[in-house]
C-alpha positions as a Markdown table, in Angstrom:
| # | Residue | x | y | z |
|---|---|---|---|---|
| 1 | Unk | 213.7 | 135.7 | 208.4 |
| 2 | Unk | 213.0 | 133.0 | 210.5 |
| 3 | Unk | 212.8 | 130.3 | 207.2 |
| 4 | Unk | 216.0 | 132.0 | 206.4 |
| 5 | Unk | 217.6 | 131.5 | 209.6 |
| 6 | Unk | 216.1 | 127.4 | 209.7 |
| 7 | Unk | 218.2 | 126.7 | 206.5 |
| 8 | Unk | 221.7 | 128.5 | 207.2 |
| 9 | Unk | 221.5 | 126.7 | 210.7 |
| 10 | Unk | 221.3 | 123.0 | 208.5 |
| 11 | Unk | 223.7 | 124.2 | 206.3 |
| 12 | Unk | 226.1 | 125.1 | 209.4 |
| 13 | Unk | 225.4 | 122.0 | 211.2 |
| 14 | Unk | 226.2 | 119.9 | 207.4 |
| 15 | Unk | 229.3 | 121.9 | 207.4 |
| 16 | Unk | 230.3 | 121.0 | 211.3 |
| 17 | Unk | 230.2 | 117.5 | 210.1 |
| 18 | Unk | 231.6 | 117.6 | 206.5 |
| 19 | Unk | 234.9 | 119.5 | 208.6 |
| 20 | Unk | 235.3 | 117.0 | 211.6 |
| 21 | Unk | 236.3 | 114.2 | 209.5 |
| 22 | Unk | 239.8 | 116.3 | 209.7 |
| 23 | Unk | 240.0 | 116.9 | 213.5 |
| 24 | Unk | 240.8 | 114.0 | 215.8 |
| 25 | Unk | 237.3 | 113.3 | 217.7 |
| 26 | Unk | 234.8 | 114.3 | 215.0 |
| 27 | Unk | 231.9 | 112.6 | 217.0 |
| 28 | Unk | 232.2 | 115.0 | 219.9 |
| 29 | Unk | 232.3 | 117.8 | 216.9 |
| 30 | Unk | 229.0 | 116.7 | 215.5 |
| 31 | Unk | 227.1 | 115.9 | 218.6 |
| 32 | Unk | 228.0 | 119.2 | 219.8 |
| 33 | Unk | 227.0 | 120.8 | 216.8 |
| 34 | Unk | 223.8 | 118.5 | 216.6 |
| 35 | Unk | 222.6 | 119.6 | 220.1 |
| 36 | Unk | 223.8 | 123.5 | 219.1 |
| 37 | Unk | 221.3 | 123.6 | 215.8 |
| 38 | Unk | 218.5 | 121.3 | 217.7 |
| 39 | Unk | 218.3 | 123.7 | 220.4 |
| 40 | Unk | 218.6 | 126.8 | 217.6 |
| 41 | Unk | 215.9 | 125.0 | 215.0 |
| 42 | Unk | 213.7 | 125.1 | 218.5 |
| 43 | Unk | 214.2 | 128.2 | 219.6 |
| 44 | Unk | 213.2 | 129.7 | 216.0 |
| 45 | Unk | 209.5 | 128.2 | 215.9 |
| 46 | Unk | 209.1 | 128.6 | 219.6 |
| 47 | Unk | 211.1 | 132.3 | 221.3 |
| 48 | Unk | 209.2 | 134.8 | 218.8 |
| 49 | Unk | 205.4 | 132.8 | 219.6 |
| 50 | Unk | 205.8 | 134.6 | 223.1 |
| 51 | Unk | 204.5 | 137.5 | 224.9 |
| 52 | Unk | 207.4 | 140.5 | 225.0 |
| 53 | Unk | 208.8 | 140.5 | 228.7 |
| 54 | Unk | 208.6 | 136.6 | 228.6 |
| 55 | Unk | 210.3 | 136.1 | 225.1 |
| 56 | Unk | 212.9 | 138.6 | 226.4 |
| 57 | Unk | 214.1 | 135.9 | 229.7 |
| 58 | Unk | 213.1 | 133.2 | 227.6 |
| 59 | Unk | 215.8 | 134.5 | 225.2 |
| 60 | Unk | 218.3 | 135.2 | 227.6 |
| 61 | Unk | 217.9 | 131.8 | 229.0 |
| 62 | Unk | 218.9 | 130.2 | 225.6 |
| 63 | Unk | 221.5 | 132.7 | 225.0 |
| 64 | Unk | 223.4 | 131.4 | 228.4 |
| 65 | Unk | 222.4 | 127.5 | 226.9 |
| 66 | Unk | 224.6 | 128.4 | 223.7 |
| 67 | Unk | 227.4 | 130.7 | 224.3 |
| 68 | Unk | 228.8 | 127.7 | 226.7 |
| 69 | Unk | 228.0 | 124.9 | 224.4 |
| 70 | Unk | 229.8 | 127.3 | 221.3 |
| 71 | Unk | 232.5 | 127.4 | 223.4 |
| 72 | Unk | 232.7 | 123.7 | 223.4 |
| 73 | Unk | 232.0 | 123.8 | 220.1 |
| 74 | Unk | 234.4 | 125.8 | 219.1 |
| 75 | Unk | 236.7 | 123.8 | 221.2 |
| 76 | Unk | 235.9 | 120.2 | 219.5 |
| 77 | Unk | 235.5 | 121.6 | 216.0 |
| 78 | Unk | 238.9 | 123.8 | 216.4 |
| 79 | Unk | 236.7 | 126.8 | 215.3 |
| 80 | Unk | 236.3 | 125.5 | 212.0 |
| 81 | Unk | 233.6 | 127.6 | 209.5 |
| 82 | Unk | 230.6 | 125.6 | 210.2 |
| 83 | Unk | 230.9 | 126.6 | 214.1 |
| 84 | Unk | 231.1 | 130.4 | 213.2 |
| 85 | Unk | 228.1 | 130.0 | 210.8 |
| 86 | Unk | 226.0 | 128.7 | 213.8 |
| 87 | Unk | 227.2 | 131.4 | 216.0 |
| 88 | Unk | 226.5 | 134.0 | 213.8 |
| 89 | Unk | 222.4 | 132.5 | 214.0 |
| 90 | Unk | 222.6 | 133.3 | 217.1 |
| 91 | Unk | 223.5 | 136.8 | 216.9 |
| 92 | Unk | 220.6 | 137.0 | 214.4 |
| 93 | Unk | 218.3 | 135.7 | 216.9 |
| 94 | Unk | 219.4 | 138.0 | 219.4 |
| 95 | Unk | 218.8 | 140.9 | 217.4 |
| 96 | Unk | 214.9 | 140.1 | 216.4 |
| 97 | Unk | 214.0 | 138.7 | 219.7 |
| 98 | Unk | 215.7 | 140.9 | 222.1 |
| 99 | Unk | 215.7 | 144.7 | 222.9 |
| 100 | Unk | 219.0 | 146.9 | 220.8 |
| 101 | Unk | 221.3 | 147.2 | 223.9 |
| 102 | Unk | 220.9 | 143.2 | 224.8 |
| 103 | Unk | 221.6 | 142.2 | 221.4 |
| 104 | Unk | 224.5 | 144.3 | 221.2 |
| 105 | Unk | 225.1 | 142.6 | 224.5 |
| 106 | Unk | 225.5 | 139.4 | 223.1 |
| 107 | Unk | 227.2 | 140.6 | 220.2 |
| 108 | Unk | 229.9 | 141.8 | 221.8 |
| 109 | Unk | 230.6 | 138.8 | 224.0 |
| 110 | Unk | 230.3 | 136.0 | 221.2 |
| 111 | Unk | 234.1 | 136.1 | 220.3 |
| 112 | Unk | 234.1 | 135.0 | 223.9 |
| 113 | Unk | 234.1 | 131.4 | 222.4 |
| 114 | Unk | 237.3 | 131.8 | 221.0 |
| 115 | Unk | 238.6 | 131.1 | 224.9 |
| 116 | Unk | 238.2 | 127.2 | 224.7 |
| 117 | Unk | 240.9 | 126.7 | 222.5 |
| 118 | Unk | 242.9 | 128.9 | 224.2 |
| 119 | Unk | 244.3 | 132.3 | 224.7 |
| 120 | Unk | 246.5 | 132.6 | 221.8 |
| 121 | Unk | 243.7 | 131.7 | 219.3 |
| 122 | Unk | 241.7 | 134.2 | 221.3 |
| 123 | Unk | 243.8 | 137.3 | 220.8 |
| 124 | Unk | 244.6 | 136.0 | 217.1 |
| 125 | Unk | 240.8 | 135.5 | 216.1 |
| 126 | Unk | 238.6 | 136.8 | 218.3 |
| 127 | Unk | 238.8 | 140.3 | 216.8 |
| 128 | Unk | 237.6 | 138.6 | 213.2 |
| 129 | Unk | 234.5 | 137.1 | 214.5 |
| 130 | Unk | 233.3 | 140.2 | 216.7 |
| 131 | Unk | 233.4 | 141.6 | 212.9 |
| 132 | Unk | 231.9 | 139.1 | 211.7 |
| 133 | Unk | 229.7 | 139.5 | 214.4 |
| 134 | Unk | 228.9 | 143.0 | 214.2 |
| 135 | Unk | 228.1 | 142.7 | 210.6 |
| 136 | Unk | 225.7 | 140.0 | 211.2 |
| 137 | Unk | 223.7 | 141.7 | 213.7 |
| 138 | Unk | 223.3 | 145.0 | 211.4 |
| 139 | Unk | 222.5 | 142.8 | 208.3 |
| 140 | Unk | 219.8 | 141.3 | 210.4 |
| 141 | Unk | 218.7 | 144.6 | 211.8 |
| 142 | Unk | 218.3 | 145.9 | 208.1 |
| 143 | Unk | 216.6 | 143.1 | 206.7 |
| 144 | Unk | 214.0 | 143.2 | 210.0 |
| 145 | Unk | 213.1 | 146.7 | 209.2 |
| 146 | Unk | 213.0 | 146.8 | 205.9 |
| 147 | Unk | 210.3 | 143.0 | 206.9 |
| 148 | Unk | 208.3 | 145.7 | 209.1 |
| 149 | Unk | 207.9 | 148.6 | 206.3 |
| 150 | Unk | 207.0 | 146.0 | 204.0 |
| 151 | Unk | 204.2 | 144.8 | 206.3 |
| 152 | Unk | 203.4 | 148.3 | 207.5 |
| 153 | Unk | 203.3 | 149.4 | 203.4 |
| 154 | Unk | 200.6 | 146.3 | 202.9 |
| 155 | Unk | 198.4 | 147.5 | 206.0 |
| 156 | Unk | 199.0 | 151.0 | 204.6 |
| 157 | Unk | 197.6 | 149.7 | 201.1 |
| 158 | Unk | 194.6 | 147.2 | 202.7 |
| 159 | Unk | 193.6 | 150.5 | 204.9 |
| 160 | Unk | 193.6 | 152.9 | 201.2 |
| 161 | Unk | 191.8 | 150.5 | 199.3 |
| 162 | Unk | 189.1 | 150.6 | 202.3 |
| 163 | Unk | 189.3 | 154.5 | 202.4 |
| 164 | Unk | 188.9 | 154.3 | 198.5 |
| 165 | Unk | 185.7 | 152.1 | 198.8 |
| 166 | Unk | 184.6 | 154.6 | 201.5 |
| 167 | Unk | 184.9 | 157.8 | 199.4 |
| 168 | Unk | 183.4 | 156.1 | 196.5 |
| 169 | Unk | 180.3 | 154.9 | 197.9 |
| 170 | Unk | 179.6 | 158.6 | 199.5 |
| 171 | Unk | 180.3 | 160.2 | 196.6 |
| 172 | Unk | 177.7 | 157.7 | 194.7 |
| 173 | Unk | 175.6 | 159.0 | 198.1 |
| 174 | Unk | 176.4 | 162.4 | 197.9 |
| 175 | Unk | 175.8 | 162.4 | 193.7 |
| 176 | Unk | 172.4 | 160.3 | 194.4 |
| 177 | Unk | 171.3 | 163.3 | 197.1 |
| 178 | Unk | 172.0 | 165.9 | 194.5 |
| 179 | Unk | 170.0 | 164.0 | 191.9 |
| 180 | Unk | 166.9 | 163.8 | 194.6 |
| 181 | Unk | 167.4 | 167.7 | 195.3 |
| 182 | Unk | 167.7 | 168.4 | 191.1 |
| 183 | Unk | 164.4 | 166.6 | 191.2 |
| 184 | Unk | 162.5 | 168.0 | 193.8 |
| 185 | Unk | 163.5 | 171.4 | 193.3 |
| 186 | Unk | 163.4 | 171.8 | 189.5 |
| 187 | Unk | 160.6 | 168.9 | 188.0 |
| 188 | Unk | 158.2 | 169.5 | 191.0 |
| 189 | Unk | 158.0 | 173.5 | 190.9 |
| 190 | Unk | 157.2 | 172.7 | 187.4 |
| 191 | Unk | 154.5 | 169.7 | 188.4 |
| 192 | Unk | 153.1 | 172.0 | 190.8 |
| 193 | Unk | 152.6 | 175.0 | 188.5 |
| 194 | Unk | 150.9 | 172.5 | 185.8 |
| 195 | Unk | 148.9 | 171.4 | 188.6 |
| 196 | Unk | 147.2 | 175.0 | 189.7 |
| 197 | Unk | 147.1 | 176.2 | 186.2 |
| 198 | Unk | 144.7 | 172.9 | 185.3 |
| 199 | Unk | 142.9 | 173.4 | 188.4 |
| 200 | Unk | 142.5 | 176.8 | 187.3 |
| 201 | Unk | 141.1 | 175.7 | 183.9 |
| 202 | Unk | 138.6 | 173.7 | 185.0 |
| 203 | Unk | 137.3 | 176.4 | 187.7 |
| 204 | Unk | 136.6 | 178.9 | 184.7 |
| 205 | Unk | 135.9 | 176.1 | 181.9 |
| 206 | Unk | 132.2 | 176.0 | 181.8 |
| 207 | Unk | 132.2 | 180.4 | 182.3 |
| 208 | Unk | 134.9 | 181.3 | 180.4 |
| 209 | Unk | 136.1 | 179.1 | 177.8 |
| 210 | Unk | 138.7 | 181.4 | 176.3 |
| 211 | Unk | 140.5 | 181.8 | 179.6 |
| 212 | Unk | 140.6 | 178.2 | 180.2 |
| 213 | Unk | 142.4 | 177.6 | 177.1 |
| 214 | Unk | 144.5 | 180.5 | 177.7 |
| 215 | Unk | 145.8 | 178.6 | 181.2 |
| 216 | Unk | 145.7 | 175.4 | 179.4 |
| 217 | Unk | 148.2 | 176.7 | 177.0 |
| 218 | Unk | 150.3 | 178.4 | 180.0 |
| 219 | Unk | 150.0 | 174.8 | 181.4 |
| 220 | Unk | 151.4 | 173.2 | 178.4 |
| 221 | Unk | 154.2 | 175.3 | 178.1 |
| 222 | Unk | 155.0 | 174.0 | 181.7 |
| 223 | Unk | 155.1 | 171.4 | 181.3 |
| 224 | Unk | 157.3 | 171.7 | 178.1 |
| 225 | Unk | 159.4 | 173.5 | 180.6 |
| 226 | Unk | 159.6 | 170.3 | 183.2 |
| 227 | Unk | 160.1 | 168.1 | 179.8 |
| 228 | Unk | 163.4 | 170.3 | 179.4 |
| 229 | Unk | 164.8 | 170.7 | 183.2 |
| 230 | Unk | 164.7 | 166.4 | 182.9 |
| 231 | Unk | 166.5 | 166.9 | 179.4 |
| 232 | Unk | 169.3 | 169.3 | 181.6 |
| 233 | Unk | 169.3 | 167.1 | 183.9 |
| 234 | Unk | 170.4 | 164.1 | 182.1 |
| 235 | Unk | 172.7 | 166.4 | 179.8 |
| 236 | Unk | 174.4 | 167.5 | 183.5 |
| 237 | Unk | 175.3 | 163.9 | 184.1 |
| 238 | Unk | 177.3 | 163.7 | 180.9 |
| 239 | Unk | 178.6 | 167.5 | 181.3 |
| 240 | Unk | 178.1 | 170.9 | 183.4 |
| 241 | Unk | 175.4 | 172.6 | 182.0 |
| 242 | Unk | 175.2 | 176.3 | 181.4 |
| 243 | Unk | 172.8 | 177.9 | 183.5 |
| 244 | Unk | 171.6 | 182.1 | 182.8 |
| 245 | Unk | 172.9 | 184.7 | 184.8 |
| 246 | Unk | 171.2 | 184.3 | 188.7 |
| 247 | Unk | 168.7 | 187.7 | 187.9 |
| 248 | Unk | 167.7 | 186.5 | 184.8 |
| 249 | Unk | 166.7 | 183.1 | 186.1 |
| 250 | Unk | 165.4 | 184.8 | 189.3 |
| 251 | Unk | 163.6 | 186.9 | 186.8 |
| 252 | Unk | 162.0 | 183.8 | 184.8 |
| 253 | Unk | 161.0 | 182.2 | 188.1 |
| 254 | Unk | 158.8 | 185.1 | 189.0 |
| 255 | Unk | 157.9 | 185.3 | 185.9 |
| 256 | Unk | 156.5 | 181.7 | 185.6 |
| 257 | Unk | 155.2 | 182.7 | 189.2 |
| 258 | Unk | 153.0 | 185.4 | 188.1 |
| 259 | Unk | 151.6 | 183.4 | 184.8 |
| 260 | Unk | 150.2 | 181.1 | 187.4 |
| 261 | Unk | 148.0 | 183.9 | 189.1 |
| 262 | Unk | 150.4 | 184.4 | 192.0 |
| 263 | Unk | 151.5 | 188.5 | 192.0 |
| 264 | Unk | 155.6 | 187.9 | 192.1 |
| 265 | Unk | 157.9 | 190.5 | 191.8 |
| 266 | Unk | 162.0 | 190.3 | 192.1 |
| 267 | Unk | 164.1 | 193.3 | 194.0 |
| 268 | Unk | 168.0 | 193.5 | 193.3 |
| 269 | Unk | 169.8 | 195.6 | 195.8 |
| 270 | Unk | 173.8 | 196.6 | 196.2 |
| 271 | Unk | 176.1 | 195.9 | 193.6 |
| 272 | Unk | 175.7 | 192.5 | 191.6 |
| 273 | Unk | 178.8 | 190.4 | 191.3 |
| 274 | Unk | 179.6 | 187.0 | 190.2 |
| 275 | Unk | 179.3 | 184.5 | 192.6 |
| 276 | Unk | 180.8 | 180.7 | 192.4 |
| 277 | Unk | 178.3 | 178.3 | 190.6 |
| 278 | Unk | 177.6 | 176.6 | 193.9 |
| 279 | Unk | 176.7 | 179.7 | 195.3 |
| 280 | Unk | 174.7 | 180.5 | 192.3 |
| 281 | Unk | 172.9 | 177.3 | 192.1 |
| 282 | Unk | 171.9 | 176.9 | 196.1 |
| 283 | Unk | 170.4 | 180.5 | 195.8 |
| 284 | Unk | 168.4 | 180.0 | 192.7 |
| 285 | Unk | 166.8 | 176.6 | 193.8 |
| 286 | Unk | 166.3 | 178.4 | 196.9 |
| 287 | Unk | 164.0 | 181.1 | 194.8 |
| 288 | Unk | 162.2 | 178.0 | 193.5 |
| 289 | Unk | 161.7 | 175.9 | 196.3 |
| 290 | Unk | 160.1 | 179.2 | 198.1 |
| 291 | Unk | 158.0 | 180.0 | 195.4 |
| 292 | Unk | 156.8 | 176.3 | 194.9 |
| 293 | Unk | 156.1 | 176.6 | 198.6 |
| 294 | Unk | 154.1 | 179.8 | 198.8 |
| 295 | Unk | 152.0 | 178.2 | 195.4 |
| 296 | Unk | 151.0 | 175.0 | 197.6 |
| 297 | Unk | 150.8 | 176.0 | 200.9 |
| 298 | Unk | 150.7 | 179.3 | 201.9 |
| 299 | Unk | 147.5 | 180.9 | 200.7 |
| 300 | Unk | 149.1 | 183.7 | 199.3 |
| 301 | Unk | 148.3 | 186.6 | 196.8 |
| 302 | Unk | 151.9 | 187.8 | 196.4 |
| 303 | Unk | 155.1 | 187.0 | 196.9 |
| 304 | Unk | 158.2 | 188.9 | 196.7 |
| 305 | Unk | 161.8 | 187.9 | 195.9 |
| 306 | Unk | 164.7 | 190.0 | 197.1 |
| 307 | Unk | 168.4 | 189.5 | 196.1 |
| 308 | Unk | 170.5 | 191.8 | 198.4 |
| 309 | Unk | 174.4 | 191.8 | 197.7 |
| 310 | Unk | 175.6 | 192.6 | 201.2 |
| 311 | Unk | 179.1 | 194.8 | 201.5 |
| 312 | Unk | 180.2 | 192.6 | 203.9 |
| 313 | Unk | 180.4 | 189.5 | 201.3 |
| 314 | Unk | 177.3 | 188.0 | 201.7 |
| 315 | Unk | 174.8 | 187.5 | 199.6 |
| 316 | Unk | 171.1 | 187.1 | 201.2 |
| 317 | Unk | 168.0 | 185.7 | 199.1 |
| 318 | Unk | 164.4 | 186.4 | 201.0 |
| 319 | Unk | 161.5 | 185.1 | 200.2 |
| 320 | Unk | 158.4 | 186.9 | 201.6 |
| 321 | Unk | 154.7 | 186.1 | 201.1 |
| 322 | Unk | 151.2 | 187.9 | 202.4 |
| 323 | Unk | 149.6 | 184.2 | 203.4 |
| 324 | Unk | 148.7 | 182.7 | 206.5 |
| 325 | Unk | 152.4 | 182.3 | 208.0 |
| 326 | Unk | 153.5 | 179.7 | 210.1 |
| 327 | Unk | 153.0 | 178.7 | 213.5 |
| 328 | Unk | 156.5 | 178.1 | 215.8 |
| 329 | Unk | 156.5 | 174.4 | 215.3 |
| 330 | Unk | 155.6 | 174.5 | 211.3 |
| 331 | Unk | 158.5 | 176.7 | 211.3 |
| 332 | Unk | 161.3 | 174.4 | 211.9 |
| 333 | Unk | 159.3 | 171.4 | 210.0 |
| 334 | Unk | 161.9 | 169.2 | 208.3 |
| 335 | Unk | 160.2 | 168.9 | 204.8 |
| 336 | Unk | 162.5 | 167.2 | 201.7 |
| 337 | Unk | 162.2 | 170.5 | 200.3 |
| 338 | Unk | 164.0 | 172.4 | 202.6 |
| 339 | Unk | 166.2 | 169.9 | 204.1 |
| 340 | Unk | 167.9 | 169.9 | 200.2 |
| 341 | Unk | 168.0 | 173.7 | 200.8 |
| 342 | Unk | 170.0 | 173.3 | 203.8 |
| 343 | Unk | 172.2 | 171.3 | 202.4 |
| 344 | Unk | 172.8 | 173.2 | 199.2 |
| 345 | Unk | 173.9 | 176.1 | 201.4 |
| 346 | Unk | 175.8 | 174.0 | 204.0 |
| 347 | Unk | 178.2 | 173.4 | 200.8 |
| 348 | Unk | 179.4 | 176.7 | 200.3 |
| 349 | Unk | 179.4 | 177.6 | 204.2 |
| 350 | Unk | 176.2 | 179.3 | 203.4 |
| 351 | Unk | 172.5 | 179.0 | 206.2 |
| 352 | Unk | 168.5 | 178.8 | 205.6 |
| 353 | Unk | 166.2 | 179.9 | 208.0 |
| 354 | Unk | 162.2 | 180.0 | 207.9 |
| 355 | Unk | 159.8 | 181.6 | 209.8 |
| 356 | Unk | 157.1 | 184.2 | 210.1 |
| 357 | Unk | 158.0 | 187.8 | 207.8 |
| 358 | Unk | 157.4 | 190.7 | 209.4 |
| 359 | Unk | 154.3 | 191.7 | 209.2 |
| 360 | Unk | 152.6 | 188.5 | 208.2 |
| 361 | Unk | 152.8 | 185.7 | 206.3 |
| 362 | Unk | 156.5 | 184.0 | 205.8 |
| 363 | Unk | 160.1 | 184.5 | 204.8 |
| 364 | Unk | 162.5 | 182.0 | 204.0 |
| 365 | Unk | 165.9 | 183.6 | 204.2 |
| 366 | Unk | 169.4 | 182.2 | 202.4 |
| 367 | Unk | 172.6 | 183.6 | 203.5 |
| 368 | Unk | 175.3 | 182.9 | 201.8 |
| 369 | Unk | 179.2 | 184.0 | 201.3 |
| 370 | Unk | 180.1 | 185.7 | 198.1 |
């Protein structure tokens, strides 16, 4: 606007002189108009560098400079096209620098110049260049806003694209988290069932050869079994993958459980219903993790799963085991294990707590809403 407003003030000030070569003093004409578009080319670079309450008497202050010298103006130029032109900046200026009641302020008096070449021309013309006027100042007004949206649309765009980089690098976080949990939850139960089972082996090896191979060969099948949860894994990445119904996989888990020498058995209670995949999924590696958990740490002889489908919507998955239990601390220990569980249930508004079962041993417990 302000380029704009530079290059119609030249063009005014060319036209001032190109018309006073037809009035009698065209040097008074063009001086006038020389000293009008010097002081309105200044006022452009310099009025809208200042602070708000300063530009505002600042402006005022040049307003009262040019309404007297367009008077004269008008006066020397006999209110010839060029003078209206430079007028008109003015009520441009007014309208971007100034507050909407001052600039319609100084929109209404500009006719006001019509008085220095007398009262006649006044009541003849003065009517014209208040439209002119009027029109000026709404153009100006328009053309200002639809300057702000345009910045305010580019900000707008600058602050998406951030917001897009944002969401995109946690959901690379968030996919990468998921990945870790996949990992931990699925190829280490495996791992850690390979590992007792070979232990085993070699404890009865040099006694019992038979039974060794027969652990061996649940050991291999384990680990055939960890070969495949990496081969679902990478096929999830590409697509969803199917998993079985949550009591049959509940069912195999125990059942893996029990190969390994740990006495597992799974209890269904209330009516089963299907539950959202998520739901599904944070339960079942829930199973898992416990399981693994009670196999490595606890010292246990059995375990036992329960899958209770609650009337009240909720679904709760315990794990309960005979071994040595934890101690208040070890109970809220932040392990990968279970942090991943935590967060698997967080995601469907779901909860995991661990602690002593009753009786002895533990119980981790997952609640969650289906």
């Amino acid at each position: 606007m302000t380029r704009a407003l530079a290059v119609l003030t030249c063009l005014a000030l060319l036209t001032v002189a190109v018309e006073a070569t037809a009035h009698p003093h065209p040097l008074l004409a063009v001086a006038l108009g020389t000293t009008y578009a010097a002081h309105a080319l200044a006022s452009l670079w310099w009025l809208p560098r200042q602070p708000a309450p300063r530009r505002y008497w600042l402006t005022a202050a040049h307003v009262g400079l040019q309404l007297p010298l367009g008077v004269l103006l008008f006066a020397a130029a006999h209110g010839a096209v060029g003078a209206t032109l430079l007028l008109l900046v003015l009520v441009s200026q007014c309208v971007l620098l100034l507050p909407l009641p001052a600039a319609a302020a100084v929109t209404a008096v500009v006719p006001l110049v019509h008085l220095g070449m007398g009262w006649a021309d006044f009541a003849r013309n003065a009517l014209g260049l208040l439209g002119a006027a009027v029109f000026t100042a709404v153009v100006t007004a328009l053309l200002q806003q639809a300057q702000r949206a345009r910045a305010e649309l580019a900000e707008a765009n600058d602050l998406l694209r951030g917001y897009a980089a944002q969401a995109a690098e946690l959901a690379t976080t968030r996919e990468r988290n998921r990945l870790a949990r996949d990992i931990h939850d699925g190829l280490g139960h495996h791992l850690t069932v390979v590992q007792m089972q070979v232990q085993a082996a070699r404890a009865v090896m040099g006694a019992d050869p038979a039974r060794a191979d027969a652990v061996l060969a649940k050991a291999q099948h384990q680990a055939s079994e960890a070969l495949a949860e990496v081969r679902r894994s990478v096929a999830t990445l590409r697509e969803p993958a199917a998993r079985p119904p949550l009591r049959a996989a509940l069912e195999a888990l125990t059942g893996e459980a029990a190969a390994a020498g740990l006495d597992a058995t799974l209890e269904v209670t209330g009516p089963e219903r299907p539950l959202p995949q998520e739901a599904e999924e944070s339960l079942f590696r829930s199973a898992q993790e416990g399981l693994t958990n009670v196999r490595k740490h606890a010292g246990a002889t059995c375990a036992r799963v329960t899958l209770a489908y609650g009337a009240d919507g909720t679904v709760r998955l315990a794990v309960r085991d005979d071994g040595r239990g934890l101690c208040a601390p070890d109970a809220d220990r932040r392990t990968f294990g279970l942090v991943g569980l935590r967060e698997r249930a967080a995601r469907v508004g779901g909860r995991v707590t661990v602690g002593p079962a009753p009786g002895a041993g533990t119980e981790l417990l997952v609640e969650v809403p289906g």
